XYZ file of C-alpha atoms in Angstrom:
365
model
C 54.954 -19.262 66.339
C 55.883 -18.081 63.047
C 55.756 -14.962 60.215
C 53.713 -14.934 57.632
C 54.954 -12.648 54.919
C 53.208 -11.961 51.426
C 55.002 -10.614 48.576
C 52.380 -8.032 46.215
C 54.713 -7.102 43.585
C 52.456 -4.618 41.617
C 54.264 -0.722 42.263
C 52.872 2.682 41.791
C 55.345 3.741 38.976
C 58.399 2.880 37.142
C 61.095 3.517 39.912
C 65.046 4.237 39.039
C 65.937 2.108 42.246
C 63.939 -1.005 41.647
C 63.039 -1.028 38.251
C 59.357 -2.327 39.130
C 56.406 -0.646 37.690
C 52.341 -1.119 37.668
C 51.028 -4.309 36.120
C 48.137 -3.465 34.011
C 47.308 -6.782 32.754
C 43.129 -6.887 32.852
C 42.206 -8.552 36.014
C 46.103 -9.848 37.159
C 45.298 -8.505 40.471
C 42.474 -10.417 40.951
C 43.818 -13.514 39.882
C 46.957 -12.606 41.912
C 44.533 -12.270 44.864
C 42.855 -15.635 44.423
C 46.277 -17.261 43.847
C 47.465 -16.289 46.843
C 44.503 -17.397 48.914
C 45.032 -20.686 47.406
C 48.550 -21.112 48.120
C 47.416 -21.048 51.511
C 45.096 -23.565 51.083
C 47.450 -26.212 48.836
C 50.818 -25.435 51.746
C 50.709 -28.031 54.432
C 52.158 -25.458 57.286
C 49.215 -23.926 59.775
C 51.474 -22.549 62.482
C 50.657 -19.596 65.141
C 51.347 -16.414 63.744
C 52.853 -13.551 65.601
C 53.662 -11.294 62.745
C 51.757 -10.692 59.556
C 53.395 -8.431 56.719
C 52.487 -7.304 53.322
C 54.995 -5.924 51.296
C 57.793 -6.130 48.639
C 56.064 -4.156 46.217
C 52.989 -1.943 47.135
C 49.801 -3.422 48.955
C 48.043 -0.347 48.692
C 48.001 -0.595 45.239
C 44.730 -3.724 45.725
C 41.612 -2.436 45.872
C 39.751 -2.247 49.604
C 37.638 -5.463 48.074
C 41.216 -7.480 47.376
C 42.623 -6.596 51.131
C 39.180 -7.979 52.314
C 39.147 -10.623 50.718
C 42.683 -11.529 51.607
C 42.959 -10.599 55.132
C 39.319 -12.772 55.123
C 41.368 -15.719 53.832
C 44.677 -15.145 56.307
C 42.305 -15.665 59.611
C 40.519 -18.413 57.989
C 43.373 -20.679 57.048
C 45.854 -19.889 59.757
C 45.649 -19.096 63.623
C 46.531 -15.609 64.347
C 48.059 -14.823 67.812
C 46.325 -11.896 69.752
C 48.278 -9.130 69.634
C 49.691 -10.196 66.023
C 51.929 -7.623 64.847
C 49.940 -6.290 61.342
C 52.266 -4.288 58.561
C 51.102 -3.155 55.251
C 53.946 -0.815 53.251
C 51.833 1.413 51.715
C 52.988 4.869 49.263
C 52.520 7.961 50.723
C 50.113 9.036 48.380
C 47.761 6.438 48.540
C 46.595 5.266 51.982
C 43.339 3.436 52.254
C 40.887 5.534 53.329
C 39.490 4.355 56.578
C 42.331 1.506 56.806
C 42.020 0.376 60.276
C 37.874 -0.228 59.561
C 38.369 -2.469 57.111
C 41.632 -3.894 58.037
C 43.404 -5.522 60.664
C 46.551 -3.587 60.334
C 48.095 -2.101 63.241
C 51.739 -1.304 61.884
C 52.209 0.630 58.697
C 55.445 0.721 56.658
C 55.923 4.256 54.152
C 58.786 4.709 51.848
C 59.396 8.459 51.839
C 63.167 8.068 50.758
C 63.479 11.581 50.787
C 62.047 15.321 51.924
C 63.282 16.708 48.488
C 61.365 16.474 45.522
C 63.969 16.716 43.280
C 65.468 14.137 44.599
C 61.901 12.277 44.906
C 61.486 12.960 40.774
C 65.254 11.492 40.213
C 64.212 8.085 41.678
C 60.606 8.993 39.786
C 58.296 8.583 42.496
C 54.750 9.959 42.446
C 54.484 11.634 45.938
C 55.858 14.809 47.379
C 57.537 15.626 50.084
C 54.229 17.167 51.174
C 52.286 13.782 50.598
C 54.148 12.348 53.006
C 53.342 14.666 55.819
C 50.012 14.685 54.897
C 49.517 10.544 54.919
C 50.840 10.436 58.640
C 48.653 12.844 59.727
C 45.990 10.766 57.821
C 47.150 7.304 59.119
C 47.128 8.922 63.254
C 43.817 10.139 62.849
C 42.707 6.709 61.444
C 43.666 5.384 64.107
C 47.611 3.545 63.324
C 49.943 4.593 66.277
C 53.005 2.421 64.671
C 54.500 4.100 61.500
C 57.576 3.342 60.461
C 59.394 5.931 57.511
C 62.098 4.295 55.130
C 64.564 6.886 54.010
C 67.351 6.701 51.229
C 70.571 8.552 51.549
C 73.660 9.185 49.329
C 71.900 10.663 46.287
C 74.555 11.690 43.871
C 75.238 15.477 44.542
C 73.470 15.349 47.794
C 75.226 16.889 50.582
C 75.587 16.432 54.549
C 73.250 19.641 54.810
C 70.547 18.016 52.342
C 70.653 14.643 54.750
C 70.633 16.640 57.888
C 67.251 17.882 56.735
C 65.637 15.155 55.551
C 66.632 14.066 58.970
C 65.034 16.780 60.653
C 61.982 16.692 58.861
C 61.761 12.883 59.594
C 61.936 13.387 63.343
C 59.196 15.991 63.323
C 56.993 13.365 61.701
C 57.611 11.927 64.742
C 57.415 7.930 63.641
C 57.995 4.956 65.868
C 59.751 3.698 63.636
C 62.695 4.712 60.819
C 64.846 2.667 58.642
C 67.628 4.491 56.195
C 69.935 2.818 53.469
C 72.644 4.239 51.342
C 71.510 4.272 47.597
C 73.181 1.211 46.262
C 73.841 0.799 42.442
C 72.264 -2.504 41.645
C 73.746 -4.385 38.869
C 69.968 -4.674 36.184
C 68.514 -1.173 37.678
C 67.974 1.543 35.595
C 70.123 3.842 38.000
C 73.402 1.030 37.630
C 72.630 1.954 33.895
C 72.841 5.699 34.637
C 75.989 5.163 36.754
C 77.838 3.363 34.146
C 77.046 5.775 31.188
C 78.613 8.148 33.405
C 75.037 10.283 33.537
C 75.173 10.073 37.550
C 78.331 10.183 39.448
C 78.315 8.459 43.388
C 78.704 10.054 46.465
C 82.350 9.828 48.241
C 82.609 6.886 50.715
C 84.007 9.352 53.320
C 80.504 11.263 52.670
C 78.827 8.516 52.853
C 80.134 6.990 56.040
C 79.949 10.931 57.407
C 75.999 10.415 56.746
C 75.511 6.957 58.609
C 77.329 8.475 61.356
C 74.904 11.737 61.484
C 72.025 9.342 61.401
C 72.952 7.510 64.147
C 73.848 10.359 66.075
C 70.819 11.912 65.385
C 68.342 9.482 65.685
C 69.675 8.626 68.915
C 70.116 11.325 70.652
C 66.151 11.995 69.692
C 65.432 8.339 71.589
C 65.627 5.863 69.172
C 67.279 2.686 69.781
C 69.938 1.325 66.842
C 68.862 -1.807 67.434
C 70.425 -3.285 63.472
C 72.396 -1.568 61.478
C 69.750 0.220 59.288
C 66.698 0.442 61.895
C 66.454 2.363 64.240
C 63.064 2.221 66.684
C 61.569 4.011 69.884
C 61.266 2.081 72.735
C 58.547 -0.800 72.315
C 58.364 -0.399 69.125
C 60.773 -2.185 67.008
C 59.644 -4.563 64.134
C 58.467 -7.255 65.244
C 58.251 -9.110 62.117
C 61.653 -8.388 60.525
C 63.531 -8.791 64.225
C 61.998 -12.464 63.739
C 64.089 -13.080 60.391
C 67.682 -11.731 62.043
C 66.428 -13.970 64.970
C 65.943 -17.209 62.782
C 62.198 -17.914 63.573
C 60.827 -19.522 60.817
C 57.836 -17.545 58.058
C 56.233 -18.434 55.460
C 56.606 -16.595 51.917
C 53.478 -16.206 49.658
C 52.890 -14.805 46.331
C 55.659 -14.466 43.326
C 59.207 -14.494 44.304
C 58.605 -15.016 48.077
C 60.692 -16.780 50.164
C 60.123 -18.989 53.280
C 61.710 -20.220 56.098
C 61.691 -23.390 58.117
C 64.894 -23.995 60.524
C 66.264 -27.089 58.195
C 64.994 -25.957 54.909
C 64.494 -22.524 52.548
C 61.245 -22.197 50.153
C 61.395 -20.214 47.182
C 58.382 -19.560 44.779
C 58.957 -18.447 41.205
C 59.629 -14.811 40.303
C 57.426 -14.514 37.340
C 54.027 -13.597 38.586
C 51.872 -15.025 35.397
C 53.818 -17.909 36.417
C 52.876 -18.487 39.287
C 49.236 -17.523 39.013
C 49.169 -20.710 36.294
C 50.939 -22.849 38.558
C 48.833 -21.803 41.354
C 45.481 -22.133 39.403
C 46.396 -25.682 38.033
C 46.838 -26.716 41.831
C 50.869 -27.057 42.190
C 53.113 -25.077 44.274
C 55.727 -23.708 41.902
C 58.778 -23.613 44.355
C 61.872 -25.268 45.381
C 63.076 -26.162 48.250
C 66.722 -26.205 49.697
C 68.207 -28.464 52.998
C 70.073 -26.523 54.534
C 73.417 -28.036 56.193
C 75.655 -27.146 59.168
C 77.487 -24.562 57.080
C 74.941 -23.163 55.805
C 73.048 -22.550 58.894
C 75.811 -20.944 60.745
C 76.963 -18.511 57.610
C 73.354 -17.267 58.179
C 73.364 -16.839 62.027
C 76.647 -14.537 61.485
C 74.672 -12.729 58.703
C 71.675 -11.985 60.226
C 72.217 -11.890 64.082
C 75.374 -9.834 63.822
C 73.367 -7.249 62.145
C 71.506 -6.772 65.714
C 72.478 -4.872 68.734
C 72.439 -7.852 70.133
C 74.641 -9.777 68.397
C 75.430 -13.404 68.461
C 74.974 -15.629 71.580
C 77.960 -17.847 71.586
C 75.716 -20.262 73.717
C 73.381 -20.560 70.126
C 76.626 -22.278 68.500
C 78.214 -25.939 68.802
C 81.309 -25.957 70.051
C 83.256 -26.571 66.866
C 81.885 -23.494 65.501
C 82.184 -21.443 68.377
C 85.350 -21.713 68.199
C 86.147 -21.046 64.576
C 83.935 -18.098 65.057
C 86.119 -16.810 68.102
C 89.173 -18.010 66.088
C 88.053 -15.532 63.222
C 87.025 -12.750 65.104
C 90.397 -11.964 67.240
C 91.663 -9.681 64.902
C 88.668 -7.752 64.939
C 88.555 -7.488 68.555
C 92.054 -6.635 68.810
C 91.111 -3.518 66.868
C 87.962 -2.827 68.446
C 85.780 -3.692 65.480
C 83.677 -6.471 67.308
C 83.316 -6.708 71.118
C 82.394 -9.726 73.474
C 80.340 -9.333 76.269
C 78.606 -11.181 78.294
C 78.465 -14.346 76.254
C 77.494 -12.132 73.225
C 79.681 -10.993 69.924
C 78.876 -7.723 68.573
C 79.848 -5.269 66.200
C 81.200 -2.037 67.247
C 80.675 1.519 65.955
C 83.702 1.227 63.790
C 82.799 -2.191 62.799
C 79.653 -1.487 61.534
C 81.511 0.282 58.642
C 82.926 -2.182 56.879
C 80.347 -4.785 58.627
C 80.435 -6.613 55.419
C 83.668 -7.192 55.176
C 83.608 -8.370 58.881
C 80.543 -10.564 58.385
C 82.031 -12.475 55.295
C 85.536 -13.358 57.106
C 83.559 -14.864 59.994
C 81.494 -17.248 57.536
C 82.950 -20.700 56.932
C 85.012 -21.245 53.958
């Protein structure tokens, strides 16, 4: 079985985070569309899928005729497991009307960020606080019973009271699902540019840290389990799709800047989307392709499974790299950053702090 993930890269508006914005290009989306039903057609790869997810960028942004047409294609070219898990990130303020008619979706993914819409206009996103509320009533009445809320915390000037309500107001939303990320200042972004003309200032890192601790605390106390370090789920309900990727089960990327996955090898299409609509239209895959060696495979099992409450299985490892991993990790233990159990290395509460740091001294040299 494998993941089949699509990339849409087209965005609502211009956002301070991300620095996407809405391709208006006559008829890209369309051609987008059509490119990536062809991609499926020119890869050789027809596995099982158990997971299907559109995102990186904004699905909703296609028309109902475009989501036809490529869910249509998806079921035609591959087989699709029963119970396939379905996600579609849509914004708040536009959910398909009548998405589960026309859809297969079964799992939507909503970036509220925040409850505040000042803080909603300083990233400069359309919705509202309000929007938000109102498109999960709108999705549970249409029918989707997994939502899952992304939420953003560390705003400059934003205090431990401003989280704690954003936190409450997620948790009477009542979603199956939440993930929450400190705002990070990406090098290219137009808020790294507001950081270093000195317009914005950052939060403390003893703020910071005080905030990932109240969100843990919260959301688990309310049920949820932390099961990685940003995502937190109720019971039954974790994400199926990105649990695969921290597990190492192997997807398939479509569309402009997507990546897949394949055990030995990593796929990478190009970013540019006109690109890779030309490529795509003239019949030729425009990726590369990397082998990936011993090293390489076991920097990327620390990466991703240490993320998980579950850790890493020292049984998954060859012995030469068990050790070195066991080798690197004593110090941590010693000091109650990582903790081995049953077969399994984890990261503590403490060491989820500087998990990083922990995660990069385990990795080969």
């Amino acid at each position: 079985m494998a993941g089949l993930y699509i990339h849409i890269p087209f965005c609502a508006s211009r956002c301070i985070y991300c620095g996407f914005y809405s391709t208006t290009l006559p008829g890209l989306r369309d051609r987008y569309v059509e490119a990536l039903c062809r991609e499926m057609e020119l890869r050789p790869e027809r596995p099982e899928l158990s997971t299907i997810y559109l995102g990186g960028g904004t699905p909703s942004q296609l028309t109902p005729a475009q989501l036809d047409r490529l869910f249509s294609y998806i079921y035609k070219v591959y087989p699709v497991r029963a119970g396939a898990e379905v996600t579609m990130e849509c914004n708040p303020d536009d959910i398909p009307e009548g998405l589960p008619r026309h859809l297969p979706v079964n799992r939507v993914s909503m970036g509220a960020q925040t409850f505040d819409d000042g803080r909603l206009h300083f990233l400069r996103r359309r919705h509202t606080a309000t929007e938000v509320d109102r498109a999960v009533d709108a999705l549970r009445r249409q029918g989707i019973n997994n939502i899952s809320i992304d939420l953003m915390f560390g705003f400059p000037g934003e205090t431990l009271d401003d989280w704690q309500h954003d936190l409450t107001h997620a948790l009477h939303l009542q979603p199956e699902h939440l993930s929450a990320y400190s705002l990070m200042y990406e090098e290219g972004t137009p808020l790294h540019g507001l950081l270093a003309k000195k317009k914005v200032e950052e939060i403390s890192e003893e703020l910071s840290l005080t905030m990932y601790d109240t969100l843990v605390d919260r959301l688990t106390a309310a049920g949820y389990e932390h099961y990685e370090i940003s995502n937190f789920a109720r019971p039954g309900f974790r994400s199926r799709h990105n649990s695969s990727y921290w597990q190492g089960v192997p997807y398939i990327g479509l569309g402009a800047a997507a990546h897949s996955y394949a055990i030995d090898t990593r796929q990478w299409n190009v970013a540019d989307v006109l690109q890779y609509i030309r490529a795509i239209e003239q019949g030729r895959l425009p990726s590369e392709t990397e082998q990936l060696d011993d090293n390489t495979k076991y920097d990327e099992l620390v990466m991703t499974r240490l993320r998980t409450s579950e850790g890493i299985a020292l049984e998954e490892l060859a012995p030469a790299y068990r050790d070195y991993l066991l080798r690197n990790a004593q110090d941590y233990l010693n000091r109650s950053l990582l903790r081995l159990e049953d077969g399994r290395l984890r990261l503590t509460r403490a060491g989820i702090s500087i998990s990083n740091t922990v995660m990069s001294n385990l990795m080969h040299d």
